[in-house]
CSV table of C-alpha atoms in Angstrom, one decimal:
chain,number,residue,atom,x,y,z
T,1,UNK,CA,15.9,12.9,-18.2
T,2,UNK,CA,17.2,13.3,-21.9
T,3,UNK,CA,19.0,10.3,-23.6
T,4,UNK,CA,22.7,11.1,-23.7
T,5,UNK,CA,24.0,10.9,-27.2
T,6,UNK,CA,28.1,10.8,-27.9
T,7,UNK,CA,29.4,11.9,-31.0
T,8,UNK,CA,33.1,10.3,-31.7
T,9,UNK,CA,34.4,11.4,-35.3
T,10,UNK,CA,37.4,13.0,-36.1
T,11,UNK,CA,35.9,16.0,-38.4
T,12,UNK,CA,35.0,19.2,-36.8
T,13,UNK,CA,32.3,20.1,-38.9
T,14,UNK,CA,29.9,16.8,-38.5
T,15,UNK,CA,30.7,16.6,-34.6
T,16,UNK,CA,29.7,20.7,-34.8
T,17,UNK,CA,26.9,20.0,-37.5
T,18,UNK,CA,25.3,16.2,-35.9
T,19,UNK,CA,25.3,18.3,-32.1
T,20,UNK,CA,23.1,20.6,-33.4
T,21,UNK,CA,20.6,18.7,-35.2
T,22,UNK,CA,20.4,16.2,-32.4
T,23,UNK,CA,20.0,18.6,-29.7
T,24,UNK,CA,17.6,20.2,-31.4
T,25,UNK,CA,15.8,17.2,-31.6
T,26,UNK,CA,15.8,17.2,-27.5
T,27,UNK,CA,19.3,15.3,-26.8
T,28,UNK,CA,22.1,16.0,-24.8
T,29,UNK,CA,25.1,15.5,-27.1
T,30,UNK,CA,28.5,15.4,-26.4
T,31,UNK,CA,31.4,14.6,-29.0
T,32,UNK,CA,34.9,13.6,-29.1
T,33,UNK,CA,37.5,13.0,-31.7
T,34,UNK,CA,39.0,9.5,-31.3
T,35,UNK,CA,38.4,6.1,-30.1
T,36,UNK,CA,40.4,6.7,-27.4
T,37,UNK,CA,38.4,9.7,-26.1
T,38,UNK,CA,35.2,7.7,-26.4
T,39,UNK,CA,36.6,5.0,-24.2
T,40,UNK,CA,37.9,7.4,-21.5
T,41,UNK,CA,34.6,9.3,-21.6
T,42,UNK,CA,32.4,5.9,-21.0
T,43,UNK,CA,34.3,5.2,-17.9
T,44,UNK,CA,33.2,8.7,-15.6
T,45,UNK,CA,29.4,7.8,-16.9
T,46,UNK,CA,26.6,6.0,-18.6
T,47,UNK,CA,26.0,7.5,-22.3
T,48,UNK,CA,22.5,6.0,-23.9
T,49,UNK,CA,23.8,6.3,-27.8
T,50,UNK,CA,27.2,6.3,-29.5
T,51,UNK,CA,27.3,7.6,-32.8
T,52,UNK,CA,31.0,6.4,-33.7
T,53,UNK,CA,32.9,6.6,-37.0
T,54,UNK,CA,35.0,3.6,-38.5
T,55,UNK,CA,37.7,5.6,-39.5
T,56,UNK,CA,39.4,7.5,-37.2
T,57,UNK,CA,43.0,8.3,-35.7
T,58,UNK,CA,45.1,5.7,-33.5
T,59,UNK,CA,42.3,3.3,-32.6
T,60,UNK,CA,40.0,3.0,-35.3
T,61,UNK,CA,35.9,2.5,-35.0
T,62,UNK,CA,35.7,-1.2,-34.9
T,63,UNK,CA,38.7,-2.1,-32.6
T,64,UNK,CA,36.8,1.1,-30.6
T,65,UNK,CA,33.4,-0.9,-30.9
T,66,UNK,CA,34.9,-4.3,-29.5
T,67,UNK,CA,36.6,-2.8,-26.1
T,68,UNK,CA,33.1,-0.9,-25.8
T,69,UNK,CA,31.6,-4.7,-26.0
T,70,UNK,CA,33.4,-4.9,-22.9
T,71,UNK,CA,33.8,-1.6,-21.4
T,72,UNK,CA,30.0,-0.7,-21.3
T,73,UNK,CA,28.2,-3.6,-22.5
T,74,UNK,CA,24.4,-2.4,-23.6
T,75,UNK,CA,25.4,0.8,-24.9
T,76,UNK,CA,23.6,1.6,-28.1
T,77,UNK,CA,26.3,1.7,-31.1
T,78,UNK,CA,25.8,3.3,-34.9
T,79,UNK,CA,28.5,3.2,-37.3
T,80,UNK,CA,29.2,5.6,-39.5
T,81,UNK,CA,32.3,5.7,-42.3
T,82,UNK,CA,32.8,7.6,-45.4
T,83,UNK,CA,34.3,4.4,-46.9
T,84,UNK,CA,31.7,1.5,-45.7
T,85,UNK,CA,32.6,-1.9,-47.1
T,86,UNK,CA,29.8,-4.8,-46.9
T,87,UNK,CA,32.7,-6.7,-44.9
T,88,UNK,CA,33.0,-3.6,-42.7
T,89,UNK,CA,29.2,-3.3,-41.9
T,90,UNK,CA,29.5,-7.4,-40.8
T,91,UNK,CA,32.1,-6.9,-38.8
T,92,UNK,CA,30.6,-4.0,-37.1
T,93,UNK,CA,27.4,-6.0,-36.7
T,94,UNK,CA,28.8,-9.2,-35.6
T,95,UNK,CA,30.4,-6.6,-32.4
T,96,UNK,CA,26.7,-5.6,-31.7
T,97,UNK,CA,26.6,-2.5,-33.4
T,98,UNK,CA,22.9,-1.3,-33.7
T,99,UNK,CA,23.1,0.1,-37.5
T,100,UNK,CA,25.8,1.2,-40.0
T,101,UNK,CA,24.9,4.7,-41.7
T,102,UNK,CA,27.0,6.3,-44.9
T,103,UNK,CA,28.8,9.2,-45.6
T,104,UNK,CA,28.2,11.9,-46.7
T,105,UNK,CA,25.1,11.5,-43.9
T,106,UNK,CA,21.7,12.5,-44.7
T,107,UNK,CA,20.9,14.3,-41.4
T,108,UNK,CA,16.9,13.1,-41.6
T,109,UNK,CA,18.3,9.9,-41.3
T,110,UNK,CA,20.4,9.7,-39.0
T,111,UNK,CA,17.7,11.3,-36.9
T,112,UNK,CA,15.7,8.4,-37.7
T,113,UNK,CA,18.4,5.9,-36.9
T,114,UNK,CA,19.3,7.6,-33.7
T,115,UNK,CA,15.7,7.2,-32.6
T,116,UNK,CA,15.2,3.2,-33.6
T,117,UNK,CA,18.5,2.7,-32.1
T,118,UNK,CA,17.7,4.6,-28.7
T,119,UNK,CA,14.0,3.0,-28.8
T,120,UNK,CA,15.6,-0.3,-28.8
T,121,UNK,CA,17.9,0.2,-26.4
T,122,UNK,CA,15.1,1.8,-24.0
T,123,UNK,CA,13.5,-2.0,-24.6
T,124,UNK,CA,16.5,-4.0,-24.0
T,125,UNK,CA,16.9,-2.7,-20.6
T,126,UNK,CA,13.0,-3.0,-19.7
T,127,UNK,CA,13.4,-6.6,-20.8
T,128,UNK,CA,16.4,-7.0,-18.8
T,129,UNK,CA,14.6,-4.9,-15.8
T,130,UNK,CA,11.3,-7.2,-16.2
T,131,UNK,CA,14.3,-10.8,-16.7
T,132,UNK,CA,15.8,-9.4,-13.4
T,133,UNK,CA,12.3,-8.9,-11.2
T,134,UNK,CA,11.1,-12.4,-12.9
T,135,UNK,CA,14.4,-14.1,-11.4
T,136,UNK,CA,13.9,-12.3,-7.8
T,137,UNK,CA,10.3,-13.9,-8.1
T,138,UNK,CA,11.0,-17.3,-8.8
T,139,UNK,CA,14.1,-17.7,-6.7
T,140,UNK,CA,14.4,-20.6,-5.1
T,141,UNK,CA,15.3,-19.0,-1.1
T,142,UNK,CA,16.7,-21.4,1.9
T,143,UNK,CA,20.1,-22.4,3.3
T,144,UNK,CA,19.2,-25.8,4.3
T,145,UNK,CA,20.7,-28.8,3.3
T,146,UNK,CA,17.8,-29.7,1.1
T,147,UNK,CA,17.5,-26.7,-0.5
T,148,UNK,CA,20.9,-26.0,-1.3
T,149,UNK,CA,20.5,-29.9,-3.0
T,150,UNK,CA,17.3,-28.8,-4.9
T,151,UNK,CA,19.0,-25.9,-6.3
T,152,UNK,CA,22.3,-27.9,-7.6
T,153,UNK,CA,19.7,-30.4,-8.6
T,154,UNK,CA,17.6,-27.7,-10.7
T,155,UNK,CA,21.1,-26.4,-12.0
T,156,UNK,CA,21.7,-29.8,-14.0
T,157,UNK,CA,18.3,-30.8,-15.2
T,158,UNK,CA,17.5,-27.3,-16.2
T,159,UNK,CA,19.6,-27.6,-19.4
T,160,UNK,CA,18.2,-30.5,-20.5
T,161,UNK,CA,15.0,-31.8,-22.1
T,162,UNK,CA,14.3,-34.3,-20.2
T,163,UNK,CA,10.4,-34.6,-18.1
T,164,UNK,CA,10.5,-33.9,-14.1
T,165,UNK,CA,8.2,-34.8,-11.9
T,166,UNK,CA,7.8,-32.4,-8.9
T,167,UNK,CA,6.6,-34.8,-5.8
T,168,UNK,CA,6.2,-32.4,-2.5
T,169,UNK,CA,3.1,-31.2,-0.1
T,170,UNK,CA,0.4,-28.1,-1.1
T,171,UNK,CA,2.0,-24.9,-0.7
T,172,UNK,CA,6.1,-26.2,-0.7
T,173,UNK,CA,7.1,-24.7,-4.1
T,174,UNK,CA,6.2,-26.6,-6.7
T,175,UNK,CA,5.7,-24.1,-9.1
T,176,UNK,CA,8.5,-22.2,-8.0
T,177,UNK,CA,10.8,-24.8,-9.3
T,178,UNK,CA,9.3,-25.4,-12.3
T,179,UNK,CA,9.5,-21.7,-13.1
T,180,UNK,CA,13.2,-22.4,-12.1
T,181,UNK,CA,13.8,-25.3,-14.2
T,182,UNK,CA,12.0,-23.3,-16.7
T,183,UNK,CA,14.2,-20.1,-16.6
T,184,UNK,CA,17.3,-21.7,-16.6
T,185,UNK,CA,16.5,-24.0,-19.5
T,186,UNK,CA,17.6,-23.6,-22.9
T,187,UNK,CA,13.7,-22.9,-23.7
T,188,UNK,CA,13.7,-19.6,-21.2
T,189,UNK,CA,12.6,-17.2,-24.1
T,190,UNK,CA,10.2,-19.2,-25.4
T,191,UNK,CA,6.6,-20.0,-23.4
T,192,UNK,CA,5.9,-21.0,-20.0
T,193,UNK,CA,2.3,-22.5,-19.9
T,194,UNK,CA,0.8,-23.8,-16.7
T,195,UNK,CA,-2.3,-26.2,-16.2
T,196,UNK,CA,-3.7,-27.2,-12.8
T,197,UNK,CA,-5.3,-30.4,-13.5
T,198,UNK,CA,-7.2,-30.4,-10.2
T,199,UNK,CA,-8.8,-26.8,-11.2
T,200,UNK,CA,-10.1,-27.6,-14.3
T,201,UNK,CA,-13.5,-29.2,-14.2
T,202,UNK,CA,-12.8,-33.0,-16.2
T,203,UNK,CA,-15.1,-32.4,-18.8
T,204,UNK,CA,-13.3,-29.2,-20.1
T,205,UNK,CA,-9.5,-30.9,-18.7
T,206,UNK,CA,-9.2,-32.4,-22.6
T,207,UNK,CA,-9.8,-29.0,-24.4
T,208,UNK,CA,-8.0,-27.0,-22.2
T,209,UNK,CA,-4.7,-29.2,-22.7
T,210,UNK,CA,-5.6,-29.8,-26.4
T,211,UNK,CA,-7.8,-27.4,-27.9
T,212,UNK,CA,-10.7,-28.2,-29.9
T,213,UNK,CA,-12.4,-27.2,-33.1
T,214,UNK,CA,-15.6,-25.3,-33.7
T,215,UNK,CA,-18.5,-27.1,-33.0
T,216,UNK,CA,-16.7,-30.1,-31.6
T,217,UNK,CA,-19.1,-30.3,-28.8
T,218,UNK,CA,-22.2,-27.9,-27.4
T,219,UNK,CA,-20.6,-24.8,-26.3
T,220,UNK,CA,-17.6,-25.1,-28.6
T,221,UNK,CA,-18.4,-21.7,-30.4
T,222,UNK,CA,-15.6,-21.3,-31.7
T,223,UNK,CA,-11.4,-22.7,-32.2
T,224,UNK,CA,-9.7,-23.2,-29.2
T,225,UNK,CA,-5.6,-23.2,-29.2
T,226,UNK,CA,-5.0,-25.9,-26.3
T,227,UNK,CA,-1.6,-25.3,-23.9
T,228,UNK,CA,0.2,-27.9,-25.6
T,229,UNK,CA,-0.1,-26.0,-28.6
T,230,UNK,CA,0.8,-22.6,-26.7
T,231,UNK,CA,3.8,-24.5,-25.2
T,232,UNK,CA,5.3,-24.9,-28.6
T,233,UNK,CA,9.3,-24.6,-28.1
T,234,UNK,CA,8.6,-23.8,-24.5
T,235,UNK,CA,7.3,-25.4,-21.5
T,236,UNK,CA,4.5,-27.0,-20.2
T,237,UNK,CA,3.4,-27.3,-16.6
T,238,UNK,CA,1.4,-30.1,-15.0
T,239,UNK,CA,0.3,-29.1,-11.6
T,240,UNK,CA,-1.7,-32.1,-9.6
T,241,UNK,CA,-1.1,-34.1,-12.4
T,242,UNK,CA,-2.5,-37.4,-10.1
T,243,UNK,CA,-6.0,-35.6,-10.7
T,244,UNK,CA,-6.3,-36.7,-13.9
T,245,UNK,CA,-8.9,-38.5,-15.3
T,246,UNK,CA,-7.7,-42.4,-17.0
T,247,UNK,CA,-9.0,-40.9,-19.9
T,248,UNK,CA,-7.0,-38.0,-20.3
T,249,UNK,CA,-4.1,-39.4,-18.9
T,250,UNK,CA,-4.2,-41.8,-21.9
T,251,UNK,CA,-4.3,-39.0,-24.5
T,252,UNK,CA,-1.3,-37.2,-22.6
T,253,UNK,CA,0.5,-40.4,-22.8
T,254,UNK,CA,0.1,-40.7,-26.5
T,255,UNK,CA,1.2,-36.5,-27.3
T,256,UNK,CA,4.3,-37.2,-25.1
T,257,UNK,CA,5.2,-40.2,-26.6
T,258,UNK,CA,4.4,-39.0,-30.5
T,259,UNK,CA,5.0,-35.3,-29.1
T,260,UNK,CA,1.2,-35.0,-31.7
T,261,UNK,CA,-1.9,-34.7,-30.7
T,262,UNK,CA,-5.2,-33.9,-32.1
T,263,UNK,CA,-7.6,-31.4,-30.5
T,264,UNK,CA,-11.2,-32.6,-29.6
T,265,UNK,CA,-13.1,-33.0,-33.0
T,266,UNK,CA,-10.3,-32.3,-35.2
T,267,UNK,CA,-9.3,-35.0,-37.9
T,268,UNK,CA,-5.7,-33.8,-38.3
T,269,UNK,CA,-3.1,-34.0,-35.9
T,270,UNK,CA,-0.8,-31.3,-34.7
T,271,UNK,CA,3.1,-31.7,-34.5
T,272,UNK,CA,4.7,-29.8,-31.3
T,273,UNK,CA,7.9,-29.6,-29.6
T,274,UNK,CA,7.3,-29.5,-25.8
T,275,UNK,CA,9.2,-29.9,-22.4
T,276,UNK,CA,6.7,-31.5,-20.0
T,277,UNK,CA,7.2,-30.7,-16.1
T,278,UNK,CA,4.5,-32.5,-13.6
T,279,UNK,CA,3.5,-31.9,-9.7
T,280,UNK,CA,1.8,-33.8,-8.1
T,281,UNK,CA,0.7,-33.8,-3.9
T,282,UNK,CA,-0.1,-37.7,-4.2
T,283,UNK,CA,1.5,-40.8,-3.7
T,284,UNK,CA,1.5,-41.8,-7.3
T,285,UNK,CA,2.8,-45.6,-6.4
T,286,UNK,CA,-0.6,-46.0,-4.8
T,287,UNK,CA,-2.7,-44.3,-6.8
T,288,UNK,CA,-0.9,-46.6,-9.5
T,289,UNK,CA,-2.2,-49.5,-6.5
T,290,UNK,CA,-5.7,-47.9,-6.9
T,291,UNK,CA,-5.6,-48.4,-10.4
T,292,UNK,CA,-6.2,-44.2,-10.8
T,293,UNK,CA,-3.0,-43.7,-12.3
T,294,UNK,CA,-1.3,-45.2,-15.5
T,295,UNK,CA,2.1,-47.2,-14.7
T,296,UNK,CA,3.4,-46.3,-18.5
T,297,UNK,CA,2.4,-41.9,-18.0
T,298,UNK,CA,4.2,-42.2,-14.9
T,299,UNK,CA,7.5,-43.7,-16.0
T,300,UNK,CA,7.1,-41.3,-19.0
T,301,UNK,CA,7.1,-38.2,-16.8
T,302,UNK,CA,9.0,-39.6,-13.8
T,303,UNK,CA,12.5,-39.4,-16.0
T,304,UNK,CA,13.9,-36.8,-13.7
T,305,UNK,CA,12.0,-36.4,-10.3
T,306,UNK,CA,12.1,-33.5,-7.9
T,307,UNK,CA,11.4,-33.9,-4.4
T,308,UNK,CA,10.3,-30.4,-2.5
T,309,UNK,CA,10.5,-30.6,1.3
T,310,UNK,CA,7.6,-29.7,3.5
T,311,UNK,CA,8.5,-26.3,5.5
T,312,UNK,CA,8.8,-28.4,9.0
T,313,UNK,CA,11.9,-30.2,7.6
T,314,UNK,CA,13.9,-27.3,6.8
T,315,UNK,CA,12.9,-24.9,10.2
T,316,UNK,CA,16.4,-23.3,9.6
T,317,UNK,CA,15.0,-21.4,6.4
T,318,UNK,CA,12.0,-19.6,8.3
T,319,UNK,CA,14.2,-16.8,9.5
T,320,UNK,CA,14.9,-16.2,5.9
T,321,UNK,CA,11.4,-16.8,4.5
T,322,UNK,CA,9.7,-14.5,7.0
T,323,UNK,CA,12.6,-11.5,6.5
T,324,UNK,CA,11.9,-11.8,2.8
T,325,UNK,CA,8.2,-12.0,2.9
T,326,UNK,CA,8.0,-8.9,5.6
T,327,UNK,CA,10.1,-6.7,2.9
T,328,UNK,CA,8.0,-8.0,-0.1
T,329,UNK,CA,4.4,-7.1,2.1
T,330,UNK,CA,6.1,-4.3,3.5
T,331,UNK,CA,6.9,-2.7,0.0
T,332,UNK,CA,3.2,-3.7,-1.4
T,333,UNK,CA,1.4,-2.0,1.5
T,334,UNK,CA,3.5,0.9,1.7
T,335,UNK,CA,4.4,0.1,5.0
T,336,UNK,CA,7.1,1.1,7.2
T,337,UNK,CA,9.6,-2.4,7.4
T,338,UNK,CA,8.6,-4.6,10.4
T,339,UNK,CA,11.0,-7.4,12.5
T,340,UNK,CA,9.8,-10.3,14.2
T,341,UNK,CA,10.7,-10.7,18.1
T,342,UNK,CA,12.6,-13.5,19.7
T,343,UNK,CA,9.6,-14.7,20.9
T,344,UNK,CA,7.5,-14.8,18.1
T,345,UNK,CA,10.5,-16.4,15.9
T,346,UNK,CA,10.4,-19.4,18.3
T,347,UNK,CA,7.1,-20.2,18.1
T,348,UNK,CA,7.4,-20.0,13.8
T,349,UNK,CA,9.8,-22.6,14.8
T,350,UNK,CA,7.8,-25.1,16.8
T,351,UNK,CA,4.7,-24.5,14.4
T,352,UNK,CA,4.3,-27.6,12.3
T,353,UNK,CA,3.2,-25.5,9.1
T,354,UNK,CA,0.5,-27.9,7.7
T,355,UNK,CA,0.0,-25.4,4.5
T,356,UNK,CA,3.9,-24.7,4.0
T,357,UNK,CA,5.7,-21.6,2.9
T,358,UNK,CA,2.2,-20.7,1.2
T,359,UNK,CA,0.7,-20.7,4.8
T,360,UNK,CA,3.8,-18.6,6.1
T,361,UNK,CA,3.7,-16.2,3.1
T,362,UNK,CA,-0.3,-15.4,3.9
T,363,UNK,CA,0.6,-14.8,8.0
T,364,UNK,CA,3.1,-12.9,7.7
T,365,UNK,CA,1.2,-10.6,4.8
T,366,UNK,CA,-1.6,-11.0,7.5
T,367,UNK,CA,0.8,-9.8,10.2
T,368,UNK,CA,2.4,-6.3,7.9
T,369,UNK,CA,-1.2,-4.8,7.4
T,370,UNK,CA,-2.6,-5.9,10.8
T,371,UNK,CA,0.0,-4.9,12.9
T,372,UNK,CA,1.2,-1.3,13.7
T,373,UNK,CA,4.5,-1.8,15.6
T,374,UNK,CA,7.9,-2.0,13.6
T,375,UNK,CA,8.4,-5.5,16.0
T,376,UNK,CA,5.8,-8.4,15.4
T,377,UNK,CA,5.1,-9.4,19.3
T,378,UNK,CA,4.3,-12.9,20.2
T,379,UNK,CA,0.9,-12.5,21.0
T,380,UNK,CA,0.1,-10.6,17.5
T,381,UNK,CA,0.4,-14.3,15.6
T,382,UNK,CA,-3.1,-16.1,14.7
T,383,UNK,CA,-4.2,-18.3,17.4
T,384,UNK,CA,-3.2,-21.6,15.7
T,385,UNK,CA,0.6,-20.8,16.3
T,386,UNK,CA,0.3,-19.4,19.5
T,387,UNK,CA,-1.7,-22.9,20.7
T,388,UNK,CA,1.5,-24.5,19.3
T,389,UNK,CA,3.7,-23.0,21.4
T,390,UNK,CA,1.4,-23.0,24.3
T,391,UNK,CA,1.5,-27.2,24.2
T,392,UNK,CA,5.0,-27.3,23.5
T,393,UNK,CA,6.3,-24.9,26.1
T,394,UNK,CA,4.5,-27.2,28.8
T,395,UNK,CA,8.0,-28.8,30.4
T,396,UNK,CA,7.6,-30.8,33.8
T,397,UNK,CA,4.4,-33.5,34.4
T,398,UNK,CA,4.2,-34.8,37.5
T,399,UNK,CA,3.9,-38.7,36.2
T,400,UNK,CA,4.7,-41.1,33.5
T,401,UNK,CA,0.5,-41.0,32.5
T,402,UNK,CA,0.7,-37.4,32.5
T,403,UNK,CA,3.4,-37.1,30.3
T,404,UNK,CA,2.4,-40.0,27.6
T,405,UNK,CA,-1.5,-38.1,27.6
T,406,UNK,CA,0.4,-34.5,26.9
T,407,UNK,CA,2.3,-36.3,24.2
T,408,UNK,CA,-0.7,-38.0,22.4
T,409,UNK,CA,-2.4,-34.9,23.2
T,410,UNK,CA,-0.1,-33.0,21.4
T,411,UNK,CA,0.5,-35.2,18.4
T,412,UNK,CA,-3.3,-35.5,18.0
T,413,UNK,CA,-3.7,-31.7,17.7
T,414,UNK,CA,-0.5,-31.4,15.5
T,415,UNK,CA,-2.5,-33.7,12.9
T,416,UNK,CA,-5.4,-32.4,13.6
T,417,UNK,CA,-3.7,-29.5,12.0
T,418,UNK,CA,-1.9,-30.7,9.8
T,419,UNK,CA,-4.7,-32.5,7.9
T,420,UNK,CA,-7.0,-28.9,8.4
T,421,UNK,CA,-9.5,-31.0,11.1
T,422,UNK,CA,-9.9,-33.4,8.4
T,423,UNK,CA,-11.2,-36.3,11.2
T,424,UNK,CA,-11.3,-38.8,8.4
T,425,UNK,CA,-7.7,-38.3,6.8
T,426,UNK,CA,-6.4,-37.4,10.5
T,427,UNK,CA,-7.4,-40.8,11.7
T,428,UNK,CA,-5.5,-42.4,8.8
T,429,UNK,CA,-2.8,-40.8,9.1
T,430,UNK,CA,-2.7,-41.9,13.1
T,431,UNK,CA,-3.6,-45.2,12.1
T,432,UNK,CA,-6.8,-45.2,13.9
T,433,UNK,CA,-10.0,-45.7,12.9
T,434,UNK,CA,-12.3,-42.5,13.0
T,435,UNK,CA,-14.5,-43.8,15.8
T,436,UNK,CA,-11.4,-44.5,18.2
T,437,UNK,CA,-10.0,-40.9,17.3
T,438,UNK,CA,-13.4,-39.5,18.6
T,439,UNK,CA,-13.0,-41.4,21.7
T,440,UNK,CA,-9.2,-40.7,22.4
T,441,UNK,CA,-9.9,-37.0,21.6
T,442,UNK,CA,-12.7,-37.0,23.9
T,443,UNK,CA,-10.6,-38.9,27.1
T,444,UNK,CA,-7.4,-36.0,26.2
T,445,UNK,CA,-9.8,-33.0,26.4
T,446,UNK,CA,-9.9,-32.0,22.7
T,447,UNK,CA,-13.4,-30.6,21.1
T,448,UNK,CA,-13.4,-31.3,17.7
T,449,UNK,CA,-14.2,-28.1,17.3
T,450,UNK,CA,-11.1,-26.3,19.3
């Protein structure tokens, strides 16, 4: 489609002459004689370019260019007057007006203008197009009580620079809300730079957060920026930061403190303004216990802390969450849209969700290219869930022993799960040790290997 240029000046002969200059250059021009003209024409349709002059009859260009501020915000505006005044070309700027070209008009330049000004425009919108799919991205979905908190609670630490400390299970959201936090910060045009600690092997944990300098160490072949340094005026994310080695922590400790560090080998140290957000899956309190965590990092980064729920204590959102992620898969796949059944919504329900909205998110994407029918049947969910609602649907037991055995039975699998048939961390978490979970699985009927 062409870009739609508007010509508003009050002399026939450069309304006649610009038209056919810029339509020869491949535009679709229009023109009109007064400000008020312009305004009425902006109101049946988009234009992508207003050429407008400041001096013109009844409403002049600049009280024209601020009700078009408001009127149809993002529309590309050049200026053009016969008697320009430096104060008229601030003014004209300060309203948003792209450029301010002089009479008599050099029509090779105002070709040239027209095409910076609709350039920029065209990038404007893909930035505000690429802003907008970002934002649906990272938003923060759920209607529950907790999540309706998060969100307020992301709303009033976002502006701020103080640290957060995400606490919450794998797969809950962390880095959703630090991309929130991030994104509604005062820092949201500036760099968001991510580091899991618990992917990065420790001996390469120092240079990735830090940098180093050539030759520093065998294999350093070359300068290395670190992402503190990339996070300059911007953001830096700590995921699994309870990972971290004593010795790294101490280093972090000191750049957050002195907001300086030095990379590895270098004898100067680098100045950096950086707002620090940290995750962590861990119990930090006991790793602090363990003596694996530093007491002093942690009351540095704990200034604001987050808390993400776990998917099982906010069932009312699954609904939402599955809809969602059956558009989103639905769309990627190029498939026709798909529903969940009654049936298969009430056994999402009773699942306990050991791997969180992640786990959801990777069934349900499992669910849009595996299954044909526009409804998602029951019996189409992975076996785990469908085990779930098998144990849970069980109603009547004919005694007391019967009933207590289907409970433990139950909550043993439910763990079981939960910890990923982990027998070591499920027997913790039971408070057994691993020996007596072998035996009480063996007396209830469960393989280890079910």
């Amino acid at each position: 489609m062409k870009p739609t240029v508007l010509i508003v000046d009050d002399e026939e002969g450069i309304r006649r002459s610009l038209s056919g200059v810029l339509q020869d250059e491949g535009y679709e021009v229009e023109a009109v004689a007064s400000g008020e003209d312009c305004l009425e024409r902006v109101t049946c349709s988009a234009v992508d370019l207003i050429l407008l002059d400041v001096w013109l009859p009844g409403m002049d260009g600049i009280e024209t260019l601020r009700r078009l501020q408001q009127q149809a915000p993002g529309t590309a505006v050049v200026m053009i007057s016969g008697h320009g005044t430096i104060e008229t070309a601030v003014r004209a700027a300060k309203l948003g007006a792209f450029d301010f070209i002089e009479k008599p008009l050099s029509l090779d330049k105002t070709v040239l203008v027209v095409k910076n000004a609709l350039a920029q425009h065209r990038l404007a919108r893909e930035n505000l197009r690429l802003r907008e799919q970002l934002q649906e991205k990272y938003r923060i979905m759920g209607e529950s009580v907790p999540m309706k908190a998060l969100r307020q609670q992301i709303a009033m630490a976002a502006p701020t620079n103080g640290r957060v400390l995400i606490y919450g299970e794998s797969g809950t959201g962390k880095e959703l809300v630090a991309h929130a936090l991030h994104a509604q910060s005062l820092r949201a045009g500036q760099e968001f730079v991510e580091g899991n600690c618990a992917a990065i092997p420790e001996t390469l944990l120092e240079s990735e957060l830090f940098g180093h300098v050539k030759g520093s160490f065998t294999g350093a072949a070359e300068d290395k920026v670190g992402k503190f340094q990339k996070a300059d005026g911007g953001t830096l994310f700590l995921d699994e930061i309870g990972d971290m080695s004593l010795k790294t922590q101490s280093k972090v400790l000191r750049a957050l403190e002195e907001q300086r560090f030095e990379p590895v080998g270098a004898t100067q140290s680098i100045s950096v303004d950086v707002r620090v957000i940290a995750a962590t899956n861990k119990n930090l309190d006991e790793e602090i216990s363990y003596g694996k965590f530093r007491e002093d990092l942690f009351y540095r980064l704990n200034v604001i802390p987050f808390y993400v729920p776990a998917l099982r204590e906010r069932t009312e959102d699954i609904p939402q969450l599955a809809r969602y992620f059956l558009e989103e898969f639905a769309r990627a796949y190029g498939r026709r849209p798909k529903q969940l059944s009654e049936e298969a919504l009430a056994i999402l329900y009773r699942y306990a969700w050991p791997g969180n909205v992640r786990e959801l998110k990777n069934i349900v994407e499992r669910l849009v290219i595996t299954c044909p029918e526009e409804t998602i049947a029951s019996s189409q969910l992975p076996p785990e869930l469908l085990r779930t609602g098998e144990r849970r649907a069980a109603g009547t037991y004919g005694s007391l022993h019967e009933a207590r055995a289907a409970y433990e039975r139950d909550l043993i699998l439910r763990k079981l799960e939960e910890h990923r048939w982990n027998m070591t961390r499920t027997a913790a978490a039971l408070g057994l040790e691993r020996s007596h979970l072998y035996r009480k699985m063996k007396s209830l009927g469960i393989n280890p290997r079910e």
